[in-house]
Coordinates of C-alpha atoms in Angstrom, one line a residue:
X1 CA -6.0 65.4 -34.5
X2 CA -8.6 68.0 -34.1
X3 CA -8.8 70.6 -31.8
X4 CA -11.6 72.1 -30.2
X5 CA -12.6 74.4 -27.9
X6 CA -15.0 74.5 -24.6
X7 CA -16.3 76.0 -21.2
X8 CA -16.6 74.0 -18.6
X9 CA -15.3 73.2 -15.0
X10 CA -12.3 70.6 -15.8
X11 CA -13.1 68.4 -12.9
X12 CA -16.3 68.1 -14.2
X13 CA -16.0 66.9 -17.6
X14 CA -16.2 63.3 -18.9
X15 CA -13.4 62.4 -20.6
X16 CA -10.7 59.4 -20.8
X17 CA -7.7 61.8 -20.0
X18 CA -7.7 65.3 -18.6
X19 CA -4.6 67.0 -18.4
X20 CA -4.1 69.6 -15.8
X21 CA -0.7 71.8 -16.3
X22 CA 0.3 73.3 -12.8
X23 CA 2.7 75.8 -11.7
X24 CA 5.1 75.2 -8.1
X25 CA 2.7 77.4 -6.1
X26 CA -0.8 76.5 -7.6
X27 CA -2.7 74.1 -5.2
X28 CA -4.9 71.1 -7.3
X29 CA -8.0 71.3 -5.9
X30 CA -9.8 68.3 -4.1
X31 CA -10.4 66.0 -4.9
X32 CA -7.7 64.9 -7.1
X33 CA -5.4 66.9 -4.5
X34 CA -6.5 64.1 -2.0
X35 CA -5.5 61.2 -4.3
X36 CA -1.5 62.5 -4.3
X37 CA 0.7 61.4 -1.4
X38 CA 3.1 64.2 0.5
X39 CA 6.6 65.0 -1.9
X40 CA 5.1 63.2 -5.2
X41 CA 4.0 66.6 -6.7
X42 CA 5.9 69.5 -6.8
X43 CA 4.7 71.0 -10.2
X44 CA 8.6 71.6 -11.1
X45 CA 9.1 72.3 -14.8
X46 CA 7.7 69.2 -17.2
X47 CA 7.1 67.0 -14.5
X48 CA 4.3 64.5 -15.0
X49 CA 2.0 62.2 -12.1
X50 CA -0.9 60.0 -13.5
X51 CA -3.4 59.9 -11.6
X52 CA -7.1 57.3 -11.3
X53 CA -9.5 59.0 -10.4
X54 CA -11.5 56.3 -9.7
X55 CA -14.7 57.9 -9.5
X56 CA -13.9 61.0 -7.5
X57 CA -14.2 62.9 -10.8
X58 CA -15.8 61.9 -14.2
X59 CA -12.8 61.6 -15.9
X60 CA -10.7 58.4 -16.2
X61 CA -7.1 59.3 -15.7
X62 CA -5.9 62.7 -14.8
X63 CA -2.3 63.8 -15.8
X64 CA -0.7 66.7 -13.9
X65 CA 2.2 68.1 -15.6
X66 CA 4.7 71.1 -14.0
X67 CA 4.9 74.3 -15.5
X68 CA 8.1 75.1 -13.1
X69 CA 8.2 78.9 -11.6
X70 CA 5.3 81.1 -12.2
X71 CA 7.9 84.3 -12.5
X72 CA 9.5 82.9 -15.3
X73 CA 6.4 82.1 -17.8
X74 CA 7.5 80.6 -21.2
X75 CA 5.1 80.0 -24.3
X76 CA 7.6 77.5 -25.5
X77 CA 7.4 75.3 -22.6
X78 CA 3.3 75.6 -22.8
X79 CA 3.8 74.1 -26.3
X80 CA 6.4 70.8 -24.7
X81 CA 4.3 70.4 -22.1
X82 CA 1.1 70.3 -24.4
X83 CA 3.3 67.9 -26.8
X84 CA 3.9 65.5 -23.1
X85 CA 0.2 65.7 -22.6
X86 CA -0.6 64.6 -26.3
X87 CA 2.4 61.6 -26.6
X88 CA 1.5 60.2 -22.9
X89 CA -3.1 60.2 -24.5
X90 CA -1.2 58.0 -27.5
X91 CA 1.0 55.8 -25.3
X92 CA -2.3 55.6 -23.4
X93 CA -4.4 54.4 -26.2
X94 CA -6.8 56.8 -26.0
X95 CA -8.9 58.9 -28.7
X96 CA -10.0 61.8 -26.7
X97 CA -8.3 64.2 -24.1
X98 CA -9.4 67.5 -22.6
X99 CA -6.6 70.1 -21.3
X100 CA -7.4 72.7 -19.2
X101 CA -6.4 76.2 -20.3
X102 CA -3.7 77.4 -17.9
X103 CA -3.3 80.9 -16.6
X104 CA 0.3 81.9 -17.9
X105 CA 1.3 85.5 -16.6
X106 CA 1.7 88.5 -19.4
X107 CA -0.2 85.9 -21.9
X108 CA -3.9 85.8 -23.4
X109 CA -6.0 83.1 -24.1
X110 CA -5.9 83.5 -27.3
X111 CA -1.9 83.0 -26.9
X112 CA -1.9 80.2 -24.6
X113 CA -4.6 78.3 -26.8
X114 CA -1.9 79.1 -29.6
X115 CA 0.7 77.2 -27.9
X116 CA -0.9 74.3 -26.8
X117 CA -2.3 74.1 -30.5
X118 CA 0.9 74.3 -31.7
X119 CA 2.2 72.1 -29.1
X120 CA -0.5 69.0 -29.4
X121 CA -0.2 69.0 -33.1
X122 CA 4.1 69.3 -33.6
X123 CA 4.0 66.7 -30.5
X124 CA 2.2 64.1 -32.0
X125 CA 3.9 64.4 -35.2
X126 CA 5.6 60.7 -36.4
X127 CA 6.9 60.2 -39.7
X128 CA 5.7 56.2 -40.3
X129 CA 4.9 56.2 -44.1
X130 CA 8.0 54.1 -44.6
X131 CA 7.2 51.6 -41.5
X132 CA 5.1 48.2 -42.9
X133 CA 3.8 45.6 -40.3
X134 CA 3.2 48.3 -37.3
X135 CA 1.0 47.0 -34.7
X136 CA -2.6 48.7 -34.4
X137 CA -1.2 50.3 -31.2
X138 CA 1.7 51.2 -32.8
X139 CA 0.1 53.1 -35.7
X140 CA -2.3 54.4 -32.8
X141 CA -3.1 58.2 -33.2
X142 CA -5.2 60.6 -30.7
X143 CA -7.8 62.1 -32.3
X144 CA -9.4 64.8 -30.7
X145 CA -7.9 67.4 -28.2
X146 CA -11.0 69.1 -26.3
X147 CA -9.2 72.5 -24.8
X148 CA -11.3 73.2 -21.8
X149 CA -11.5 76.9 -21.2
X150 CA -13.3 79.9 -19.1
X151 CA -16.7 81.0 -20.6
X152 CA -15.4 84.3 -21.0
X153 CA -12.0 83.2 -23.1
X154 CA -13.6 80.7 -25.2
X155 CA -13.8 83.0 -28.0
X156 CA -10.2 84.2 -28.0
X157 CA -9.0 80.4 -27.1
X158 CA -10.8 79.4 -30.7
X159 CA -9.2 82.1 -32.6
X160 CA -5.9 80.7 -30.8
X161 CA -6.9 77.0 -31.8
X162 CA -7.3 78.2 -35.7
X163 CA -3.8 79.9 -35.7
X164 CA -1.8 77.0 -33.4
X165 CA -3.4 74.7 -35.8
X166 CA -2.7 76.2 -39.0
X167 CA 1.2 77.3 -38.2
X168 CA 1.8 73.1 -36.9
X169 CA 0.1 72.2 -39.7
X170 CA 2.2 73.9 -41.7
X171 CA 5.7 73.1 -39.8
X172 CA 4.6 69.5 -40.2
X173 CA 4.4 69.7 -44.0
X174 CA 7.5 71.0 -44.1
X175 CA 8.7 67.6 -41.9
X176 CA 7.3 65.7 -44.0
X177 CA 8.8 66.7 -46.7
X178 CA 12.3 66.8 -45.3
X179 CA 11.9 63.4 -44.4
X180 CA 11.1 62.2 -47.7
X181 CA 14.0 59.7 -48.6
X182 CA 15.3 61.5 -52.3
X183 CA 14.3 58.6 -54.9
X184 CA 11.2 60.0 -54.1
X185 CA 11.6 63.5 -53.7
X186 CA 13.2 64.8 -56.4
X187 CA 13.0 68.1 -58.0
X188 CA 10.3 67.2 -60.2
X189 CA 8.2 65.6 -57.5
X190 CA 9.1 68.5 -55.8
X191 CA 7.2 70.5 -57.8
X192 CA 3.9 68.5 -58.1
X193 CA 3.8 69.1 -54.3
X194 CA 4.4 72.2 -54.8
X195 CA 1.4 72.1 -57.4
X196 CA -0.5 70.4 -55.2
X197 CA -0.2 73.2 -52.3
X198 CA -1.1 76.0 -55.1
X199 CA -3.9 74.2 -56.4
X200 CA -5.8 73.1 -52.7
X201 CA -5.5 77.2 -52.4
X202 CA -6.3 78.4 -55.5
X203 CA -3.2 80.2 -56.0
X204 CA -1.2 80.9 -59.6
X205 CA 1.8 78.8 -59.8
X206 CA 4.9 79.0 -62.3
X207 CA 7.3 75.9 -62.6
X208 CA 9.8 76.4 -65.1
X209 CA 11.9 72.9 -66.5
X210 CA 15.4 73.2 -67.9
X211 CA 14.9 74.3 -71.5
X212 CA 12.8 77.6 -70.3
X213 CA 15.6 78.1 -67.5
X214 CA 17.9 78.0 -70.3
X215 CA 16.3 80.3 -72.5
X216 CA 16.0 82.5 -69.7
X217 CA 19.5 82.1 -68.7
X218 CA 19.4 80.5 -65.1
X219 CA 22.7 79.7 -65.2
X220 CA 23.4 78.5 -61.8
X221 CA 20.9 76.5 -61.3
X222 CA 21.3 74.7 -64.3
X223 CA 24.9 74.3 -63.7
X224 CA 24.1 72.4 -60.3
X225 CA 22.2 69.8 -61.5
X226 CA 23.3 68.9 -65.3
X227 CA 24.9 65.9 -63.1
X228 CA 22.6 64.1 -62.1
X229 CA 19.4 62.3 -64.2
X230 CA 16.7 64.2 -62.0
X231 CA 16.5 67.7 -64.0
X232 CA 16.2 70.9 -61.6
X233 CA 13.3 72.8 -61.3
X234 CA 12.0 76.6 -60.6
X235 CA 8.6 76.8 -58.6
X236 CA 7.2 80.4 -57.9
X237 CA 3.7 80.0 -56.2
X238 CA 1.9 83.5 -56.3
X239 CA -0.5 84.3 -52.7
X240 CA -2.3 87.5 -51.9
X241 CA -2.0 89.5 -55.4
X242 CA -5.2 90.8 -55.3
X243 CA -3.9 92.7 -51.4
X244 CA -2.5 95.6 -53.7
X245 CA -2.1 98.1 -50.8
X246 CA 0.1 95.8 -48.8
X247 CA 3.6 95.2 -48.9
X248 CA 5.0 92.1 -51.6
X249 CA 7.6 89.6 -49.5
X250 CA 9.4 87.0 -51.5
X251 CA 10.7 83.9 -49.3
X252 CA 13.0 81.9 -51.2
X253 CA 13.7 78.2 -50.2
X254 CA 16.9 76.5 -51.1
X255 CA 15.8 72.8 -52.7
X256 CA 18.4 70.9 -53.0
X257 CA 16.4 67.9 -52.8
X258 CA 20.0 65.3 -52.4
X259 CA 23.2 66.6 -52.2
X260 CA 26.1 64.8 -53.1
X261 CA 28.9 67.7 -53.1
X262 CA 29.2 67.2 -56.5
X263 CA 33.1 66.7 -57.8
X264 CA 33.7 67.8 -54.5
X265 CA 32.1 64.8 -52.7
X266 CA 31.2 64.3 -49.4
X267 CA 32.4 61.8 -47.2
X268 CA 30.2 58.7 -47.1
X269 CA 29.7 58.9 -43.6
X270 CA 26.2 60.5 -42.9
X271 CA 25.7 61.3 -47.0
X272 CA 22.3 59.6 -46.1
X273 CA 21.6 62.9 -43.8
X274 CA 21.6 65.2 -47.1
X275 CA 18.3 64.6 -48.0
X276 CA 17.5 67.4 -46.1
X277 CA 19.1 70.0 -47.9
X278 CA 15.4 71.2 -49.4
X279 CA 14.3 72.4 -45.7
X280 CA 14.8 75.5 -46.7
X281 CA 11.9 74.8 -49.6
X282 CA 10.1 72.5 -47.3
X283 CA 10.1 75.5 -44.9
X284 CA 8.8 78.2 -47.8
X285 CA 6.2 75.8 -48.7
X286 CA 5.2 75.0 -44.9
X287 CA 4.6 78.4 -44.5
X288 CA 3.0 79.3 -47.6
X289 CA 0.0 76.3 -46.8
X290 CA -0.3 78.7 -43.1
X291 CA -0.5 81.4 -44.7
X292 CA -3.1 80.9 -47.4
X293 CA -5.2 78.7 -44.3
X294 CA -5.0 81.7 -42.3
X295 CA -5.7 84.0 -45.1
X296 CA -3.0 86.5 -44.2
X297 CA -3.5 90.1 -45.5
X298 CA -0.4 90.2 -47.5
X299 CA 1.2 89.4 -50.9
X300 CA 3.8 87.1 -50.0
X301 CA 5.6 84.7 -53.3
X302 CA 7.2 81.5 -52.3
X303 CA 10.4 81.0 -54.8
X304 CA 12.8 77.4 -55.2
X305 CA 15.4 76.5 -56.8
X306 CA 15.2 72.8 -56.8
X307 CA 18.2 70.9 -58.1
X308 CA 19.8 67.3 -57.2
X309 CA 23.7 67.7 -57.0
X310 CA 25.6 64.7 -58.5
X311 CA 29.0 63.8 -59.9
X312 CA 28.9 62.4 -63.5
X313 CA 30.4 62.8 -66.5
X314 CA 28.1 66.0 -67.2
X315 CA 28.4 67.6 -63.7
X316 CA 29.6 70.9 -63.0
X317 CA 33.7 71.2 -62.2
X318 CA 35.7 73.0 -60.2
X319 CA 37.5 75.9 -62.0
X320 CA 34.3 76.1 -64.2
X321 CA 32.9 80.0 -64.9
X322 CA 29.2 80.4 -64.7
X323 CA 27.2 83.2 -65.7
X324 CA 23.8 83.7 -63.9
X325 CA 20.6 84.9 -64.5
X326 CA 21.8 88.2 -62.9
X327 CA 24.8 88.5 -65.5
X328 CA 27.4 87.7 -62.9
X329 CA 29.7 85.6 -63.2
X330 CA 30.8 82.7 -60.6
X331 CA 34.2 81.4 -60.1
X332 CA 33.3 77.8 -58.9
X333 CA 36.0 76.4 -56.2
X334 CA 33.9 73.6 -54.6
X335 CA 31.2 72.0 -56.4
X336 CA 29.8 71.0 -52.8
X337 CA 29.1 74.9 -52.2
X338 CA 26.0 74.5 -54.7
X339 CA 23.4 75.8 -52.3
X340 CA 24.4 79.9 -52.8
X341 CA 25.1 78.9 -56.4
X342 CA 21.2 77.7 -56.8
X343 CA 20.1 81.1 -54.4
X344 CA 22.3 83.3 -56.5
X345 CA 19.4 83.1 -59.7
X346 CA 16.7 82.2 -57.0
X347 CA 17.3 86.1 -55.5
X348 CA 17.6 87.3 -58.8
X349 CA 14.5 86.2 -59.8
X350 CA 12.5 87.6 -56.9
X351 CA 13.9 91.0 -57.9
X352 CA 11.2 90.9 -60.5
X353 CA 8.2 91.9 -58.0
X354 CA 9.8 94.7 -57.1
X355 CA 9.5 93.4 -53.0
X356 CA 9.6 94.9 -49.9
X357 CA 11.4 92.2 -48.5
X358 CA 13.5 88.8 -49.8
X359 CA 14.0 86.5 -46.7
X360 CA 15.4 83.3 -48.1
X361 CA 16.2 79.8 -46.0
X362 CA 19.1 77.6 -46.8
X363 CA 20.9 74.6 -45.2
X364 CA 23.7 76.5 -46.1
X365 CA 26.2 75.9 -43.8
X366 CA 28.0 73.9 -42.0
X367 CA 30.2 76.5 -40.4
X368 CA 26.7 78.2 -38.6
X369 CA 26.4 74.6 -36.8
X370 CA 30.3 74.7 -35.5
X371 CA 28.9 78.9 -34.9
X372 CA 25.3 78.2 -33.2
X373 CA 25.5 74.9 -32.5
X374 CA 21.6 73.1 -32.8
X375 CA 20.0 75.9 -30.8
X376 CA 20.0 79.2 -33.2
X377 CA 19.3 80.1 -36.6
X378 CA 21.9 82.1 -38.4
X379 CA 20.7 85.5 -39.6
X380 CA 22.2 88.0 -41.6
X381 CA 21.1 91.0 -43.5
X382 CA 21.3 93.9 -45.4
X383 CA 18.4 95.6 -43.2
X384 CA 18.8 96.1 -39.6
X385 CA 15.2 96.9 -39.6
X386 CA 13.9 93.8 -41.3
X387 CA 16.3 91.7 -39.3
X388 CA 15.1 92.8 -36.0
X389 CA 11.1 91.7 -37.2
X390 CA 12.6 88.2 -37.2
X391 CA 14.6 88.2 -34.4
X392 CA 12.2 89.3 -32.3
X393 CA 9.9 86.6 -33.9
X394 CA 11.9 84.2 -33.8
X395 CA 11.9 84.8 -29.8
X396 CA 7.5 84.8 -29.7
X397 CA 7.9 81.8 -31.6
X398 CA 10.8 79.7 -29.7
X399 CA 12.5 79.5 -33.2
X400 CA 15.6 81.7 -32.0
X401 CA 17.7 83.5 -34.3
X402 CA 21.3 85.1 -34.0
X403 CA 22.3 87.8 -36.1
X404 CA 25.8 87.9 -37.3
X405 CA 27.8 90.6 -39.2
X406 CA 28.1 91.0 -43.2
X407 CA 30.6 93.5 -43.0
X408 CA 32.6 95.1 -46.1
X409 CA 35.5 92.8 -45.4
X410 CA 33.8 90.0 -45.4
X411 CA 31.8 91.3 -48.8
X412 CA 35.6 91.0 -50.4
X413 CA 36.5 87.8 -49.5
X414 CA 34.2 86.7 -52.0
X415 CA 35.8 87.9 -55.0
X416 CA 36.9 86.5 -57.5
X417 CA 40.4 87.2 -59.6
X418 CA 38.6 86.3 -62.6
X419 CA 35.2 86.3 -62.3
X420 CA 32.5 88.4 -60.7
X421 CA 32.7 86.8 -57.0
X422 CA 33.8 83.2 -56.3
X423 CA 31.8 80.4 -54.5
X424 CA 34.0 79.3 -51.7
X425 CA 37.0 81.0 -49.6
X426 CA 38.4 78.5 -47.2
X427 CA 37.1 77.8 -43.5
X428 CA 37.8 80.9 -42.0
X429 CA 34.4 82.6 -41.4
X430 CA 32.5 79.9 -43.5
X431 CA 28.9 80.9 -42.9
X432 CA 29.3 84.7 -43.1
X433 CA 31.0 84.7 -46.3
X434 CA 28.5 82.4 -48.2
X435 CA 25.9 84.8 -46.6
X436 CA 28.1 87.9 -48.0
X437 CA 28.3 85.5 -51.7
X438 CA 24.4 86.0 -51.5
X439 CA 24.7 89.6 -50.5
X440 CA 26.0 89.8 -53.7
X441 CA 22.4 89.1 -55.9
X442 CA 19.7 90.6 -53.7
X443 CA 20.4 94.3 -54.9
X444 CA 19.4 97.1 -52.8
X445 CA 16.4 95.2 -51.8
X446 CA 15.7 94.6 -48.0
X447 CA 17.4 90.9 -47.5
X448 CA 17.7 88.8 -44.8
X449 CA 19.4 85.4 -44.7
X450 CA 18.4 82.3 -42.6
X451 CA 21.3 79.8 -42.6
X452 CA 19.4 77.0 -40.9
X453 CA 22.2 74.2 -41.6
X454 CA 22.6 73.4 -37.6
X455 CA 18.4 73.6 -36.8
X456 CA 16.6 72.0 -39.8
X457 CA 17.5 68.3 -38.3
X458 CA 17.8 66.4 -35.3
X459 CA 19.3 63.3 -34.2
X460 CA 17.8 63.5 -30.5
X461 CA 14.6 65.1 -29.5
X462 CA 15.9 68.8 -27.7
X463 CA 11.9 69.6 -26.9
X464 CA 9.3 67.5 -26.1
X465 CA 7.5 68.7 -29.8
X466 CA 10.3 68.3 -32.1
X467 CA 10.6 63.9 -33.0
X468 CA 14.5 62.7 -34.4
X469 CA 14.7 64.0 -37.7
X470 CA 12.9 66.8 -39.7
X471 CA 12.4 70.1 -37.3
X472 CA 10.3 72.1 -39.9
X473 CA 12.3 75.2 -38.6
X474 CA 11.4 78.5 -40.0
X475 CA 7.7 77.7 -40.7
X476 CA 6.8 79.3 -36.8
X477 CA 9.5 82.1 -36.9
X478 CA 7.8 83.1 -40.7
X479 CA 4.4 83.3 -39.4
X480 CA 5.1 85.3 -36.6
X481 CA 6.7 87.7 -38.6
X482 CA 4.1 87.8 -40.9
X483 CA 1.5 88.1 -38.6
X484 CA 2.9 90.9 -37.2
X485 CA 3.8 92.7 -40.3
X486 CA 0.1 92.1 -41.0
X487 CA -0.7 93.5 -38.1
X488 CA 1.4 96.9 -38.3

């Protein structure tokens, strides 16, 4: 769907839908305010009407829909009621709608144009490649979104418009790739996406196979997927090389494109569900396409370790010792705790551009979903300072994040007896300790951890932008952080 931006008076444009997003005390003005009988508008948060104008206006059908109390003004509810706006057009069948830029207290209109970008496009995001014999009004898409604004705020609403678009665009690859049943996605294939991304944006790329991993002595990862057929992969795509005066930020992806447990199996029920274990990847390589669209001002390397974790007669045991890329050894307990395993030579290897920061994303958990539940991203860190850059992004964004404690208790439970540190230690504190196994290969280099087990999937639809399924988390929180470090 494209986006555009223009000045005019919203009650005088021609259009087949025009959405109009109202607060409680804002009065629609005639005519359309004569077409609504007494108590069926009150404007209360996401509340829709349709309206025909019938004439009375030049466009078609009007849709008002509530943006609640004006003293409590939320950018993530401008982006769900954008999405409403953009899923009633399709239900519709129409290929053009206009929305009217909304005043929203403390924002700009570059800011608000942001939102509803972002909004529209994660909205009308479905996942059909899979679906054959769809109706044409089933395969139905909107194409154009015609953001009506002031003459004075078209400029900022267009730079708002490039940055919405980009950061959905980028969330929504990251969906897609999450989504991607595993015979198709596999590490390999994971990589010529990868290649793909690098090569639309000009950017250097290194994918390493298993015979340079094992010269190189990638241990971990190598250990995680000599099970299984599909051979692991290493992918570091290089952006912004040439910005030699600003600050080098490595974000590391977990890519565990299907994930078994290993020897330590998962029950069957919701195995299916585990083809999501590469959101972390998906999410570094969402992020990476925003960032090279948006042309950000900073030298940023996407890093994955992409494995496939299966039992076979080759596959990694428990009571095995492997030695990593970093030289440390790992006391393997559960072959189904693979993920920090895999991270454990990912971090390693990011050491190598000497960076300013390593933020990596991992399904990592399922102890941060019994923790968080669906609604927060676990965060944890060896930098108070770096952590509080995402948490306060993740807030601007409406990607939260929680931070929880890595302290030096916890930073012992991981080792080992007879190795350097050990890859699981029971239930008790489940999510921090695998975060304090990680601590253990990042160095003195600023770190922070994303655990997004509990966010990166959805089996209901929490906001009106986020479909069943892939969420794409991380791709918003990154670029707001990124932005902003930009912007410093």
């Amino acid at each position: 769907m494209r986006v555009t931006v223009t000045a005019g008076d919203p009650l005088s444009t021609t259009t087949d839908l025009l959405a109009l997003a109202l607060w409680e005390d804002e009065a629609l003005a005639s005519p359309l305010a004569d077409l609504i009988e007494p108590g069926d508008w009150t404007g209360k948060s996401k509340q829709t009407l349709l309206l025909y104008p019938r004439g009375v206006c030049p466009a078609r059908r009007a849709l008002l829909i509530g943006l609640g109390k004006r003293s409590s003004p939320d950018l993530d509810l401008v982006r769900e009621v954008a999405a409403i706006a953009t899923q009633r057009a399709r239900e519709l069948n129409v290929r053009q709608f206009a929305f009217a830029l909304p005043v929203v207290p403390d924002q700009t209109p570059e800011t608000i144009a942001a939102a509803i970008t972002e909004g529209s496009l994660l909205g009308g995001y479905r996942f059909l490649e899979y679906k054959s014999n769809l109706k044409p009004e089933e395969r139905h898409e909107v194409d154009e979104l015609n953001l009506l604004a002031p003459d004075d705020a078209v400029e900022e609403a267009t730079r708002g418009v490039a940055r919405g678009g980009a950061v959905a665009r980028g969330a929504n690859l990251a969906r897609d790739l999450a989504n991607l049943p595993p015979n198709e996605l596999t590490p390999a294939r994971l990589a010529e996406r990868a290649r793909e991304l690098a090569t639309a944006f000009d950017l250097p790329i290194t994918v390493l196979g298993p015979a340079e991993m094992r010269e190189q002595g990638f241990g971990g990862i190598l250990a995680v997927g000599q099970g299984s057929v599909n051979e692991p992969r290493l992918i570091a795509i290089d952006y912004g090389a040439q910005y030699t005066d600003a600050p080098t930020i490595c974000l590391v992806g977990k890519g565990m494109t299907f994930d078994s447990g290993g020897i330590s199996i998962k029950p069957a029920e919701n195995m299916d569900a585990m083809k999501m274990d590469m959101s972390g990847a998906a999410a570094v390589l969402g992020a990476l396409h925003a960032i090279a669209e948006l042309r950000l001002p900073l030298h940023v390397v996407a890093l994955i370790g992409a494995a496939e974790n299966m039992p076979s007669g080759l596959a990694y045991r428990p009571g095995d010792i492997l030695k990593t890329l970093s030289g440390k050894t790992i006391e393997v307990l559960n072959t189904d705790a693979e993920g920090r395993i895999v991270l454990a030579d990912v971090l390693t290897y990011a050491q190598r551009y000497n960076p300013s920061a390593i933020i990596d994303l991992a399904t990592l958990t399922g102890a941060i979903s019994v923790a968080l539940g669906p609604h927060a991203i676990g965060l944890f860190t060896n930098d108070d300072a770096l952590a509080q850059r995402l948490l306060r992004a993740g807030e601007t964004a409406g990607e939260r994040a929680w931070q929880l404690p890595l302290w030096r208790p916890y930073r012992e439970m991981v080792k080992s007896e007879i190795a350097d540190v050990r890859n699981a230690t029971g239930r008790q504190g489940g999510a921090i300790t695998a975060a304090a196994f990680l601590n253990a290969f990042v160095g003195d280099y600023p770190w922070v951890h994303l655990d997004i087990a509990g966010t990166a999937w959805t089996d209901s639809k929490p906001k009106a932008y986020q479909p069943k399924g892939a969420t794409g988390v991380g791709v918003r929180l990154l670029l707001q952080a990124l932005r902003d470090w930009a912007q410093a």
